[in-house]
mmCIF file of C-alpha atoms in Angstrom:
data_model
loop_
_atom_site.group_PDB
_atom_site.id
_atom_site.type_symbol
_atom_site.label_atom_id
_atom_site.label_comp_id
_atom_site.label_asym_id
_atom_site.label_seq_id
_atom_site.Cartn_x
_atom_site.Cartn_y
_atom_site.Cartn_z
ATOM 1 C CA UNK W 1 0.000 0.000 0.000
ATOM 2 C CA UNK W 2 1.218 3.132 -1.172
ATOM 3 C CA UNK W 3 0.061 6.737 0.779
ATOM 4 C CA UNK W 4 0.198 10.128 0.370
ATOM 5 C CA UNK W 5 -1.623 12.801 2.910
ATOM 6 C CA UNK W 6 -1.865 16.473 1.901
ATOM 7 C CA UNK W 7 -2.782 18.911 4.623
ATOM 8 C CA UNK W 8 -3.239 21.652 2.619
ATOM 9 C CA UNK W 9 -3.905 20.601 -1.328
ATOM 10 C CA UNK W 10 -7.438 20.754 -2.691
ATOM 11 C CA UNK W 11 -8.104 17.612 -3.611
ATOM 12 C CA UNK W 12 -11.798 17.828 -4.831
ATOM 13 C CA UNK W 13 -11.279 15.663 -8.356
ATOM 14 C CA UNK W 14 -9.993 17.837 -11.310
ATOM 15 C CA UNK W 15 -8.542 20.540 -9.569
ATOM 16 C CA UNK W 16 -4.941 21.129 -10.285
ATOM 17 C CA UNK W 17 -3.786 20.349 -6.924
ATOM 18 C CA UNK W 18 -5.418 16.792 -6.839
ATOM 19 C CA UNK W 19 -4.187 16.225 -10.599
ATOM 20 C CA UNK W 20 -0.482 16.729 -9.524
ATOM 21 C CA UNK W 21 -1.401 14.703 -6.494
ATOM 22 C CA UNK W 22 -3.025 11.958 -8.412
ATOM 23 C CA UNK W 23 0.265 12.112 -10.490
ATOM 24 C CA UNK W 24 2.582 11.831 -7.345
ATOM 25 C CA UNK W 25 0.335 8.196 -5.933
ATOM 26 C CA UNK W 26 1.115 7.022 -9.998
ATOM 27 C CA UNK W 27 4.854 7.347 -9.298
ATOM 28 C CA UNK W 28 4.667 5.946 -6.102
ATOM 29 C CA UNK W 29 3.151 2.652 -6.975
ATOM 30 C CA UNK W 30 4.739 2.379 -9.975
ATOM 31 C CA UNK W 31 8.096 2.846 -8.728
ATOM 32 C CA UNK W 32 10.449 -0.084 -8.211
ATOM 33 C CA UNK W 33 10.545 -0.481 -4.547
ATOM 34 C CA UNK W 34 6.409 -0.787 -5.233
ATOM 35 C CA UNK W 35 6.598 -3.688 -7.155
ATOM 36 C CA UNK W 36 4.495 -5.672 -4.761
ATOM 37 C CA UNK W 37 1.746 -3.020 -4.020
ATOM 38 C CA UNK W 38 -1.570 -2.718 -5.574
ATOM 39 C CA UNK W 39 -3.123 0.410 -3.856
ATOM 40 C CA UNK W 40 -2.428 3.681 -3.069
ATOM 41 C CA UNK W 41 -4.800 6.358 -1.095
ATOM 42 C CA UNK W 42 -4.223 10.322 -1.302
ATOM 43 C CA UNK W 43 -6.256 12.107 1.046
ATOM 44 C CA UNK W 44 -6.185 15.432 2.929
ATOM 45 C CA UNK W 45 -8.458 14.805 5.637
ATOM 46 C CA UNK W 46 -11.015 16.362 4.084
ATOM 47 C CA UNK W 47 -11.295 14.028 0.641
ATOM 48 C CA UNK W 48 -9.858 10.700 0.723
ATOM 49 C CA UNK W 49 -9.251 8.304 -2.898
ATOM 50 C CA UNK W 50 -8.075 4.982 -3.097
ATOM 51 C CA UNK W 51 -6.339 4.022 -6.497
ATOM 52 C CA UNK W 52 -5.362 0.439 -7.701
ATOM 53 C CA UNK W 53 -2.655 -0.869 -9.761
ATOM 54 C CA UNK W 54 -2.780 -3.567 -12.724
ATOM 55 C CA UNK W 55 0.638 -3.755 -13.899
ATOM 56 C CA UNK W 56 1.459 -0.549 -15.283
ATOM 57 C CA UNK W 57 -1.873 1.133 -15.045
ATOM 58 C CA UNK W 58 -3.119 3.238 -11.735
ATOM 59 C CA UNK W 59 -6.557 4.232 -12.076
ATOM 60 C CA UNK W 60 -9.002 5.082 -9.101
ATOM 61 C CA UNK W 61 -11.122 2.223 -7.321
ATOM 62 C CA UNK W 62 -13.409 5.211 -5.713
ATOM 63 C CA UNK W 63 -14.683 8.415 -6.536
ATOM 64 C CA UNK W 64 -12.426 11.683 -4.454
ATOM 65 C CA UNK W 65 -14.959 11.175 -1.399
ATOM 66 C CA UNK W 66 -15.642 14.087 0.796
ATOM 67 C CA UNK W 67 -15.331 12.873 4.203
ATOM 68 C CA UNK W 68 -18.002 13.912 6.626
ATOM 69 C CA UNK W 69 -18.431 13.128 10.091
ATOM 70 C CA UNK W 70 -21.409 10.972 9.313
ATOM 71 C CA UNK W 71 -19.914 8.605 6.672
ATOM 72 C CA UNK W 72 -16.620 7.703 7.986
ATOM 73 C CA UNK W 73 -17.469 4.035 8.947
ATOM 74 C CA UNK W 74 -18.860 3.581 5.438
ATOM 75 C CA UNK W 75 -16.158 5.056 3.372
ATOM 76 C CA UNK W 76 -13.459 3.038 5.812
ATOM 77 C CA UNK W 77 -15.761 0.021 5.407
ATOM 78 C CA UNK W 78 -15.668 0.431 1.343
ATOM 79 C CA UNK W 79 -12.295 0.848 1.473
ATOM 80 C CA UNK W 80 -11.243 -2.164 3.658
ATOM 81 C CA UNK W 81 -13.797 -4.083 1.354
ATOM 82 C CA UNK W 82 -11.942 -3.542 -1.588
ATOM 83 C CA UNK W 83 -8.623 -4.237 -0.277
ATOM 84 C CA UNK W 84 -9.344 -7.459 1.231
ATOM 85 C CA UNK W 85 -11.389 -8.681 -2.732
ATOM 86 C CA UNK W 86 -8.895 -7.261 -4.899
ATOM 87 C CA UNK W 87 -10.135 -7.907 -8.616
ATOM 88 C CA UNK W 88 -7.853 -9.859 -10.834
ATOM 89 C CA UNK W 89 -8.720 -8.248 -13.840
ATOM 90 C CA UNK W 90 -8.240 -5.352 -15.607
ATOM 91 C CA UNK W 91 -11.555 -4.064 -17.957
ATOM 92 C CA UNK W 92 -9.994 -2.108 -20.700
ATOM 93 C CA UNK W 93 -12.843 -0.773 -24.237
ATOM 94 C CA UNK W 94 -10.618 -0.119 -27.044
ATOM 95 C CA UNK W 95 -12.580 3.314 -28.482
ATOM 96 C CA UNK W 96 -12.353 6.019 -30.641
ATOM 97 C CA UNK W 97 -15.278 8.204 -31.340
ATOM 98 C CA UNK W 98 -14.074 7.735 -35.468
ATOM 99 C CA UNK W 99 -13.932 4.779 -37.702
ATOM 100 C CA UNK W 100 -10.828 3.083 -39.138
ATOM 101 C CA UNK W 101 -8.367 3.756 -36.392
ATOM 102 C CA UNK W 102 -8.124 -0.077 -35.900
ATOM 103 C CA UNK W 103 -9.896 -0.927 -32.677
ATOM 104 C CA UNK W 104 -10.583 -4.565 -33.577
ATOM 105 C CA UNK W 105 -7.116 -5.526 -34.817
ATOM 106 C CA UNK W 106 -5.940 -3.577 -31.836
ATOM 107 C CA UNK W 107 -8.305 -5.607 -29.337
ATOM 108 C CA UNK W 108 -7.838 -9.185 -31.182
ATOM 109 C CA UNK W 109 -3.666 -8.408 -31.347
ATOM 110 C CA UNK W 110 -3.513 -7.423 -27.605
ATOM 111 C CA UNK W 111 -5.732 -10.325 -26.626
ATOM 112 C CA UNK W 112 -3.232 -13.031 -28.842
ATOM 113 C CA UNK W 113 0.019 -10.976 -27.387
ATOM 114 C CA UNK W 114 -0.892 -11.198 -23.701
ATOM 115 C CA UNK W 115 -1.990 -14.658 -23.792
ATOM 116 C CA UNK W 116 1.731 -15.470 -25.258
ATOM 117 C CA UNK W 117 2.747 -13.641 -21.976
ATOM 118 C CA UNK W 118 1.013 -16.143 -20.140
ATOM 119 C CA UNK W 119 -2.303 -14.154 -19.028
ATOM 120 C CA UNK W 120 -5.601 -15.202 -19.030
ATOM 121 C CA UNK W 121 -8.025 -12.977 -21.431
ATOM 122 C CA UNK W 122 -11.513 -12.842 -22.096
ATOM 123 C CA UNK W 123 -12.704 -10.532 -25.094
ATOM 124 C CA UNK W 124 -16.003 -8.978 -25.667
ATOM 125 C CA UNK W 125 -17.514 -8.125 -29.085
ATOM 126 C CA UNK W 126 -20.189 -5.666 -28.584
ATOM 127 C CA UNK W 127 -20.435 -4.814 -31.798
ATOM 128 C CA UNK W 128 -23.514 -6.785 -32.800
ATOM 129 C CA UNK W 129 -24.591 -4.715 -36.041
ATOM 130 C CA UNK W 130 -20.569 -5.669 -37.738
ATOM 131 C CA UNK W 131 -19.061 -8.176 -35.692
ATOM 132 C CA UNK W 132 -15.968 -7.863 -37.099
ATOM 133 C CA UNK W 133 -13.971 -9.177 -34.626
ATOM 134 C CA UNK W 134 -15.790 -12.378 -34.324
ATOM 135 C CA UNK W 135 -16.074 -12.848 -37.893
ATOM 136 C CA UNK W 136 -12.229 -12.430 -38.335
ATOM 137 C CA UNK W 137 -12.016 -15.129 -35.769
ATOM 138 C CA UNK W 138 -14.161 -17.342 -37.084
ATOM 139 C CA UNK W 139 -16.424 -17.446 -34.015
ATOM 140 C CA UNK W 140 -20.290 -18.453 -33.446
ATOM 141 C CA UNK W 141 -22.336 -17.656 -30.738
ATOM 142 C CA UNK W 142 -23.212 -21.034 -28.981
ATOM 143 C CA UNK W 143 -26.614 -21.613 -26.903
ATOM 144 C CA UNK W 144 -26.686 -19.065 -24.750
ATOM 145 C CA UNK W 145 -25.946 -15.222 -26.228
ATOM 146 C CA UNK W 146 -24.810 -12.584 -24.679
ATOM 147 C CA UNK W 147 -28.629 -10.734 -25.169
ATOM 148 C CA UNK W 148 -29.625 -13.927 -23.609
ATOM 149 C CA UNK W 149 -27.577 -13.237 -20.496
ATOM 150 C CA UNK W 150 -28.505 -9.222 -20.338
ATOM 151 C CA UNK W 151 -32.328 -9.800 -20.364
ATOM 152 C CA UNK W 152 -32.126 -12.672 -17.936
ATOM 153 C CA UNK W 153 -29.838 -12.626 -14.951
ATOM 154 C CA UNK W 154 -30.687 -16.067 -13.918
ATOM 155 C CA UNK W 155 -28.489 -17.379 -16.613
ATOM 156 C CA UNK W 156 -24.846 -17.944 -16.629
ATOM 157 C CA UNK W 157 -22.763 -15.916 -18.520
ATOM 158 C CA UNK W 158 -20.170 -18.369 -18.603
ATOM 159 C CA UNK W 159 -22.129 -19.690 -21.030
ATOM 160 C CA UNK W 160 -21.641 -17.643 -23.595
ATOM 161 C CA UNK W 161 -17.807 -17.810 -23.878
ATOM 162 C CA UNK W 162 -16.514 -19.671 -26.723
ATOM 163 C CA UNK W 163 -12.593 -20.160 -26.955
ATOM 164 C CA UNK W 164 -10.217 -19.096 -29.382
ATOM 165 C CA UNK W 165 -7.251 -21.852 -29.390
ATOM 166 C CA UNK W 166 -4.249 -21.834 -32.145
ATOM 167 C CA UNK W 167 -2.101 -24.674 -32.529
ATOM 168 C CA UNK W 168 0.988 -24.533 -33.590
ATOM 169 C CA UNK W 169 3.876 -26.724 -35.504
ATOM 170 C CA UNK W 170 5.887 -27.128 -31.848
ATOM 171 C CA UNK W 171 3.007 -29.009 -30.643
ATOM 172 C CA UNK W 172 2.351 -25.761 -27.922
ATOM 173 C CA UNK W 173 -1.173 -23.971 -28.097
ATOM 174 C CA UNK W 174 -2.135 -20.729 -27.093
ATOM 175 C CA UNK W 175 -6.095 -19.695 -26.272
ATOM 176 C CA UNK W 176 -8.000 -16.378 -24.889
ATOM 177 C CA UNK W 177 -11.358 -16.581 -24.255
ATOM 178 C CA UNK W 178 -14.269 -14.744 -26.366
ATOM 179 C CA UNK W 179 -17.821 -13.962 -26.177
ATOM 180 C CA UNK W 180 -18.749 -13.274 -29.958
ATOM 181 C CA UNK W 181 -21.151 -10.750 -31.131
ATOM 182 C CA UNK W 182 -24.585 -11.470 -30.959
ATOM 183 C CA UNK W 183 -27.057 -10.167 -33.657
ATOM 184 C CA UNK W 184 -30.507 -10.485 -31.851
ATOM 185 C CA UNK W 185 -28.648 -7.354 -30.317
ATOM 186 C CA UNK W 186 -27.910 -5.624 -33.493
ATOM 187 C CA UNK W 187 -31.629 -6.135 -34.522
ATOM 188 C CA UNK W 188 -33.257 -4.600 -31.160
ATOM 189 C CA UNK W 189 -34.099 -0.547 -32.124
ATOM 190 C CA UNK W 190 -32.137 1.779 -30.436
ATOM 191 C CA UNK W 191 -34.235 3.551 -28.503
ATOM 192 C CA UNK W 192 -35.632 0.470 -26.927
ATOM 193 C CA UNK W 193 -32.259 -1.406 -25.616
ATOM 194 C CA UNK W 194 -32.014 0.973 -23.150
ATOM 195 C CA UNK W 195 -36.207 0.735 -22.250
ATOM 196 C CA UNK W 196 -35.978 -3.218 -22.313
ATOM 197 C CA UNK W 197 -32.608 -4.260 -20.683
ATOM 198 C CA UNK W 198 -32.470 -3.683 -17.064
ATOM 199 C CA UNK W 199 -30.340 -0.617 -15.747
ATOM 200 C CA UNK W 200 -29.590 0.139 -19.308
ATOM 201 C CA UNK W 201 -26.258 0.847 -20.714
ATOM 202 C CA UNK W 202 -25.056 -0.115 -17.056
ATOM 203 C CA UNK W 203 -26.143 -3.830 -17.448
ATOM 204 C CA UNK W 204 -22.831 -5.200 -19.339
ATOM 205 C CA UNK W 205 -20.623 -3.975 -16.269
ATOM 206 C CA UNK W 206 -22.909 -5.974 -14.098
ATOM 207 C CA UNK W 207 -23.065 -8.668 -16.496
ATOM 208 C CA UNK W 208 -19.077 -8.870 -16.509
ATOM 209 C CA UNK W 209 -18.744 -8.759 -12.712
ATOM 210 C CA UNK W 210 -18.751 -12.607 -12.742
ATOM 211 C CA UNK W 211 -15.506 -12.715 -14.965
ATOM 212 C CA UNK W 212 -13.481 -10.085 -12.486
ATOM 213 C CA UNK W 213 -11.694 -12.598 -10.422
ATOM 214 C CA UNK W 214 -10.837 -15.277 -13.200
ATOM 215 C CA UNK W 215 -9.576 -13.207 -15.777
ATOM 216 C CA UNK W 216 -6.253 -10.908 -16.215
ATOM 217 C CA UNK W 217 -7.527 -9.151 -18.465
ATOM 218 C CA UNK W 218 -11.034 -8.385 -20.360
ATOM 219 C CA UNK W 219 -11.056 -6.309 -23.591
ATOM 220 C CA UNK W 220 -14.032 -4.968 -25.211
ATOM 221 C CA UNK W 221 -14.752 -4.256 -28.977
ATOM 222 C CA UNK W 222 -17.628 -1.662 -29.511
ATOM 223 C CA UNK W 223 -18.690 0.112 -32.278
ATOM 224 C CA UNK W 224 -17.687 3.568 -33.019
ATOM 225 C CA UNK W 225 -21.193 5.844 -32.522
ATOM 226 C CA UNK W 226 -21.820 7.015 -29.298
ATOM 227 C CA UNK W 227 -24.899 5.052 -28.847
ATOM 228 C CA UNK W 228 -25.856 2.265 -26.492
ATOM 229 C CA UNK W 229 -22.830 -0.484 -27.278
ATOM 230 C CA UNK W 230 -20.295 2.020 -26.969
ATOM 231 C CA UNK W 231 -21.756 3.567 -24.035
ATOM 232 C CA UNK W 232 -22.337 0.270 -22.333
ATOM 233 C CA UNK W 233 -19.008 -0.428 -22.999
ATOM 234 C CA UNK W 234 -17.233 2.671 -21.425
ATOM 235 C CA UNK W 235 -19.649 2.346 -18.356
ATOM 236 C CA UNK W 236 -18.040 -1.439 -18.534
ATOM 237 C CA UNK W 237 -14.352 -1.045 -18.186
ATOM 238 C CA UNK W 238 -12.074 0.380 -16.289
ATOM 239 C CA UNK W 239 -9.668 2.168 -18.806
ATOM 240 C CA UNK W 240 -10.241 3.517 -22.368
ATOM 241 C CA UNK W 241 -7.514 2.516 -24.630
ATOM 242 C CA UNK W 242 -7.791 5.190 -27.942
ATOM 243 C CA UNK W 243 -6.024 3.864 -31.340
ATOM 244 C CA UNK W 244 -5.357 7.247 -33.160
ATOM 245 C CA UNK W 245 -3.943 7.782 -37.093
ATOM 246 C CA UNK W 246 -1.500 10.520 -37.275
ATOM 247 C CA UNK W 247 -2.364 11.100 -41.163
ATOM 248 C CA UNK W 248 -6.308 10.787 -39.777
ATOM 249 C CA UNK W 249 -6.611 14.685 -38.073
ATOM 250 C CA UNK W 250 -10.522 13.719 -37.129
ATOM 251 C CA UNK W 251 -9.126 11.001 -35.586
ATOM 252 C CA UNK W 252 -7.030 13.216 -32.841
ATOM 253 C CA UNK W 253 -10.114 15.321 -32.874
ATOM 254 C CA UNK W 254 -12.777 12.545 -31.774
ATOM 255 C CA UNK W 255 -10.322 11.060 -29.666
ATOM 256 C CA UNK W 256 -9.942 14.443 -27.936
ATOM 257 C CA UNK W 257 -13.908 14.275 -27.640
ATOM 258 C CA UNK W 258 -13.524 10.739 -26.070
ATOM 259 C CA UNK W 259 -11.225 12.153 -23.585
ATOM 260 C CA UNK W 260 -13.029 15.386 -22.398
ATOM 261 C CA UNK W 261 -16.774 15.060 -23.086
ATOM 262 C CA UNK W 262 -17.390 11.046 -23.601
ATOM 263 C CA UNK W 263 -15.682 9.796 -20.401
ATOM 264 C CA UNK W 264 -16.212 12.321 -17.724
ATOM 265 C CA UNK W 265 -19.895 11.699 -18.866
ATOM 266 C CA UNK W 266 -20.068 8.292 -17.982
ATOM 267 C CA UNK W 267 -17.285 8.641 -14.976
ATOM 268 C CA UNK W 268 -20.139 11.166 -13.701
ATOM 269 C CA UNK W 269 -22.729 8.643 -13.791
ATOM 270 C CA UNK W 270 -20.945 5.915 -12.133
ATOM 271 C CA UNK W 271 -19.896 7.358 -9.497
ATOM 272 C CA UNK W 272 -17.108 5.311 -8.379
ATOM 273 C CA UNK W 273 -13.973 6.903 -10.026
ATOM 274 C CA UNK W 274 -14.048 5.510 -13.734
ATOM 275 C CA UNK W 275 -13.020 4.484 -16.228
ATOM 276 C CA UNK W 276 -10.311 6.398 -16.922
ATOM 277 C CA UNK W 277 -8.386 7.064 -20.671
ATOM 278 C CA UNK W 278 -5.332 6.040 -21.249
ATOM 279 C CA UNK W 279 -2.930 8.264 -23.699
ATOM 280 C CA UNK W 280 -3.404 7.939 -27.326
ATOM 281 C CA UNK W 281 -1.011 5.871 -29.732
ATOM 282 C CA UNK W 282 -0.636 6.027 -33.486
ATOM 283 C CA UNK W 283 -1.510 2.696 -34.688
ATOM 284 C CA UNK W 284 -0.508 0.939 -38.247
ATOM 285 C CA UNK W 285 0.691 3.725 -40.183
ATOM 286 C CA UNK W 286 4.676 4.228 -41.137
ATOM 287 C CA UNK W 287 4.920 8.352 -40.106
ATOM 288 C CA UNK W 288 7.712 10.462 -42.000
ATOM 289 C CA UNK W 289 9.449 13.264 -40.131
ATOM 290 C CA UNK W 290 7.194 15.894 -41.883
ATOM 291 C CA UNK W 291 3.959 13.611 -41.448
ATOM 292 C CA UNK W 292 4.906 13.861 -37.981
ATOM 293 C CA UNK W 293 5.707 17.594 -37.504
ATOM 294 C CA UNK W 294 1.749 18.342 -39.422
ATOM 295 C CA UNK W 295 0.311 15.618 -36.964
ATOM 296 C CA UNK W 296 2.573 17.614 -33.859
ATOM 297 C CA UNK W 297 0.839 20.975 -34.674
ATOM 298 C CA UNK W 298 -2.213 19.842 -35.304
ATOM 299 C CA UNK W 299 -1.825 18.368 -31.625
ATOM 300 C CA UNK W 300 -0.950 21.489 -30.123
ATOM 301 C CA UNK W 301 -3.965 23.337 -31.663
ATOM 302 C CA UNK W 302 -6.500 21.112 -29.978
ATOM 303 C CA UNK W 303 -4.392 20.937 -26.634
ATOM 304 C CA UNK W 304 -4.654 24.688 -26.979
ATOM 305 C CA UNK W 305 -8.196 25.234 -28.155
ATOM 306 C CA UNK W 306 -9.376 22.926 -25.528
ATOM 307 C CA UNK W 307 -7.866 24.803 -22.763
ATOM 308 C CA UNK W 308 -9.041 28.448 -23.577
ATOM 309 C CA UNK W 309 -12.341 26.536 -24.049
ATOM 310 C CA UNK W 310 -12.848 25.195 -20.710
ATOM 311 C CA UNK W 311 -9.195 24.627 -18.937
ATOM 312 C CA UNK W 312 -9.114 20.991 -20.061
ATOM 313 C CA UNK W 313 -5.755 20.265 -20.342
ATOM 314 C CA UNK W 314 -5.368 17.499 -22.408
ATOM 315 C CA UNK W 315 -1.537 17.250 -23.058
ATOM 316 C CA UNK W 316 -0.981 14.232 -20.527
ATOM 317 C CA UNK W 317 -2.791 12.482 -22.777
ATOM 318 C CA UNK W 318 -1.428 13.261 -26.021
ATOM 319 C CA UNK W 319 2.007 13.932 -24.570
ATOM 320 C CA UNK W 320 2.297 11.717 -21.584
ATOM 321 C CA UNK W 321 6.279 11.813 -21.161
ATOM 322 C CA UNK W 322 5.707 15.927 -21.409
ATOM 323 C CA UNK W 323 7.842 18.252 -18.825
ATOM 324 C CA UNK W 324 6.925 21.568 -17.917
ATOM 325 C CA UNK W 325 9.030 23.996 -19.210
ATOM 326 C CA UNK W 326 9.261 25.862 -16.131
ATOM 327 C CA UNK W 327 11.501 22.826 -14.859
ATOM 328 C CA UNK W 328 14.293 23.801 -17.494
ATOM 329 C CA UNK W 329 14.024 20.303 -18.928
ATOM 330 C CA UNK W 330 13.469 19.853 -22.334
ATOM 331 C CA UNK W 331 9.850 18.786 -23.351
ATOM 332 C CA UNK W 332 9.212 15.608 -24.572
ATOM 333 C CA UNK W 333 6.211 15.192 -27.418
ATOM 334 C CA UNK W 334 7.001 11.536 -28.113
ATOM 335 C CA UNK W 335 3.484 9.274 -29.127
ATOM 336 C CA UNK W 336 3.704 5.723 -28.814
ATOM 337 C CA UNK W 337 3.553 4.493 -32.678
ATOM 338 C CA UNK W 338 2.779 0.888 -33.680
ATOM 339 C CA UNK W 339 4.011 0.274 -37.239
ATOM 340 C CA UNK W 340 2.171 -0.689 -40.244
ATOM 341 C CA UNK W 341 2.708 -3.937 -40.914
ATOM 342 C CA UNK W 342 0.640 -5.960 -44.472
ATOM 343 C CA UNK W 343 0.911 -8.895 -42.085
ATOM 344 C CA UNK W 344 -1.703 -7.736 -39.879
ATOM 345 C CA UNK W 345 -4.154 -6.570 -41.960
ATOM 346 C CA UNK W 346 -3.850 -10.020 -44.068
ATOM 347 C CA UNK W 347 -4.423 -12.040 -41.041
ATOM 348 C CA UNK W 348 -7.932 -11.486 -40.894
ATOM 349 C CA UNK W 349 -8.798 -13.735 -43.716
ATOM 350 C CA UNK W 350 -6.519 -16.212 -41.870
ATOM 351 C CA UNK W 351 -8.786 -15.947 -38.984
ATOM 352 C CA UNK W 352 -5.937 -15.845 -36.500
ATOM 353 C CA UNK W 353 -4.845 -13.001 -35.364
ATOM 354 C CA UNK W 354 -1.108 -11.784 -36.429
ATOM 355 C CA UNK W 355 0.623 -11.796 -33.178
ATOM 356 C CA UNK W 356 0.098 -15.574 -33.761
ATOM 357 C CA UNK W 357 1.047 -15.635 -37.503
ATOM 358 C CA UNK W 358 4.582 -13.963 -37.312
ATOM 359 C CA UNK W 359 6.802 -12.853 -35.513
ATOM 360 C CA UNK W 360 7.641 -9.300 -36.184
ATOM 361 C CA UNK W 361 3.946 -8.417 -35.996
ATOM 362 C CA UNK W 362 4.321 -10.341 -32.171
ATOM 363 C CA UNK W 363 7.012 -8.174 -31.413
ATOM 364 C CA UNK W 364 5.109 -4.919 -31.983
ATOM 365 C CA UNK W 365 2.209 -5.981 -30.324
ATOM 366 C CA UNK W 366 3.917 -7.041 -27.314
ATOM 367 C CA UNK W 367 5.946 -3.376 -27.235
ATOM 368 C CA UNK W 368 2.202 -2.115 -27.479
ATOM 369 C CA UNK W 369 1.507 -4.417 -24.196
ATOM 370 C CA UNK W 370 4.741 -3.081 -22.331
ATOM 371 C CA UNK W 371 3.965 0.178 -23.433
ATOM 372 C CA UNK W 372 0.173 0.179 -21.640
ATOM 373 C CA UNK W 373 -0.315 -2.893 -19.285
ATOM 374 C CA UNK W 374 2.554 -5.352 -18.370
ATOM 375 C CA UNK W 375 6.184 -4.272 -16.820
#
């Protein structure tokens, strides 16, 4: 357990005190005399937040509470709850409010490369109208669907899972787990998911509670409109992961959207500290020095215009190895950048995903992985 107290900071969530505070419990736990601890708590006697690490993501496990003389048995209670049922898994929707960023070869890649690391994974397509990550799979849905599961909470979700197993040439085999799109969804109307499924778009993150403490990790595929699969999918996880295109500038846009409009919306009606987004990454495109200088400014003009909009500062998340200049240390405007690679868009009519197929396409998926999620 990692700690930090604050006498005198503001820590009331998204003031600039409890950002650099927030900051300050990240370094802590992920520092290397932390390697063993899973939560942190920042508090100043007057608010009180306990975070949680997965590896190399901190994120909050409660909301900033403000403590009050007449709810400090329940938040302690909360807190001491959580500690002693630690979740095993981390709930991570691959999103980007634009199309053709990659999400599902992102999702299916990340899912094949931590499995080869050993970790179990469970994948959710909730993208009933395309299904395009069960399809590239080669995936049914068995007996019992996922809208099965959703309308009726007396059936088991496990249920629903179907596994994804490749065998290879050495004899070894590698699997993650998936539950594959389900078109009864797709056909439902819009406007009546939310009327007909219990608690709405909240029902998947109840549905998924079950898988919690078997999984590592659980990634969900959603579609890109900000309607009811998307939104049940951000209430769902725990962290947004946001594939960008550097040569794409309504990509950086929309992701800037997901960031400061699409999250805290649904971190508002949760109430319970998430999800959180992680920074963006440039995914499958080769960027030239220029390419990269247009993609830089355009950057800097929607850091900027965000800002004078409504102080949302969104470098951290475009930038998130940026220093201050006011520390006289040079800045640092580096985006993580997975390559393109004709492998990986191939392997979809090999229904395997590429971090299976070949190597090089394993090796840039797993610097993806280090890069996000595993030390």
């Amino acid at each position: 357990m990692a700690g930090l107290i604050s006498n005198c900071c503001n820590l009331s969530e998204g003031t600039p005190q409890y950002i650099n505070t927030r900051e300050q419990i990240k370094r802590y736990l992920l520092a290397s005399k932390c390697n063993t601890s899973q939560w942190g708590i920042i508090t100043n006697s007057v608010h009180i937040q306990l975070f949680r690490r997965h590896g190399k993501v901190v994120f909050p496990a409660t909301q900033s509470i403000l403590i009050k003389k007449d709810n400090i048995n329940a938040i302690v209670s909360h807190v001491k709850h959580l500690i002693d049922n630690p979740p095993k898994a981390l709930t991570v929707c691959v999103y980007n409010n634009k199309g053709g960023v990659g999400k599902t070869t992102t999702t299916a890649n990340l899912a094949a490369t931590l499995a080869q690391q050993g970790k179990q994974v469970l994948v959710i397509d909730f993208d009933p109208q395309q299904g395009d990550l069960t399809k590239s799979l080669g995936l049914q849905v068995g007996k019992i669907s996922l809208s099965d599961c959703l309308y009726d909470r007396s059936l088991d979700i496990h249920d629903t899972i179907q596994p994804f197993t490749v065998k290879f040439k050495s004899g070894k085999s590698l699997q993650f787990n998936v539950i594959p799109a389900d078109t009864k969804l797709g056909s439902i109307a819009e406007q009546d998911l939310g009327a007909t499924i219990e608690k709405g778009s909240a029902r998947l993150k109840d549905a998924l509670k079950a898988f919690v403490y078997e999984y590592d990790y659980i990634f969900i595929d959603c579609p890109t409109n900000w309607m009811f699969f998307s939104q049940s999918s951000l209430y769902a996880c725990d962290i947004v992961l946001i594939p960008t295109k550097h040569n794409n500038l309504a990509s950086l846009d929309n992701a800037a959207k997901v960031i400061k409009e699409l999250v805290p919306k649904v971190k508002a009606a949760r109430r319970d500290g998430g999800p959180i987004a992680l920074p963006i990454f440039f995914n499958g495109e080769n960027i030239t020095l220029p390419q990269l200088k247009i993609a830089n400014q355009e950057i800097e003009t929607i850091i900027g215009r965000e800002f004078k909009a409504s102080n949302f500062n969104l470098r951290p998340y475009f930038y998130p190895n940026y220093i201050k200049a006011d520390t006289n240390t040079n800045t640092n405007t580096t985006i993580f950048s997975l390559p393109s690679y004709a492998i990986v868009a191939g392997a979809a009519f090999a229904r395997i995903p590429a971090a299976f197929k070949d190597s090089t396409a394993a090796k840039y998926y797993l610097e993806l992985a280090k890069e996000y999620f595993i030390l």
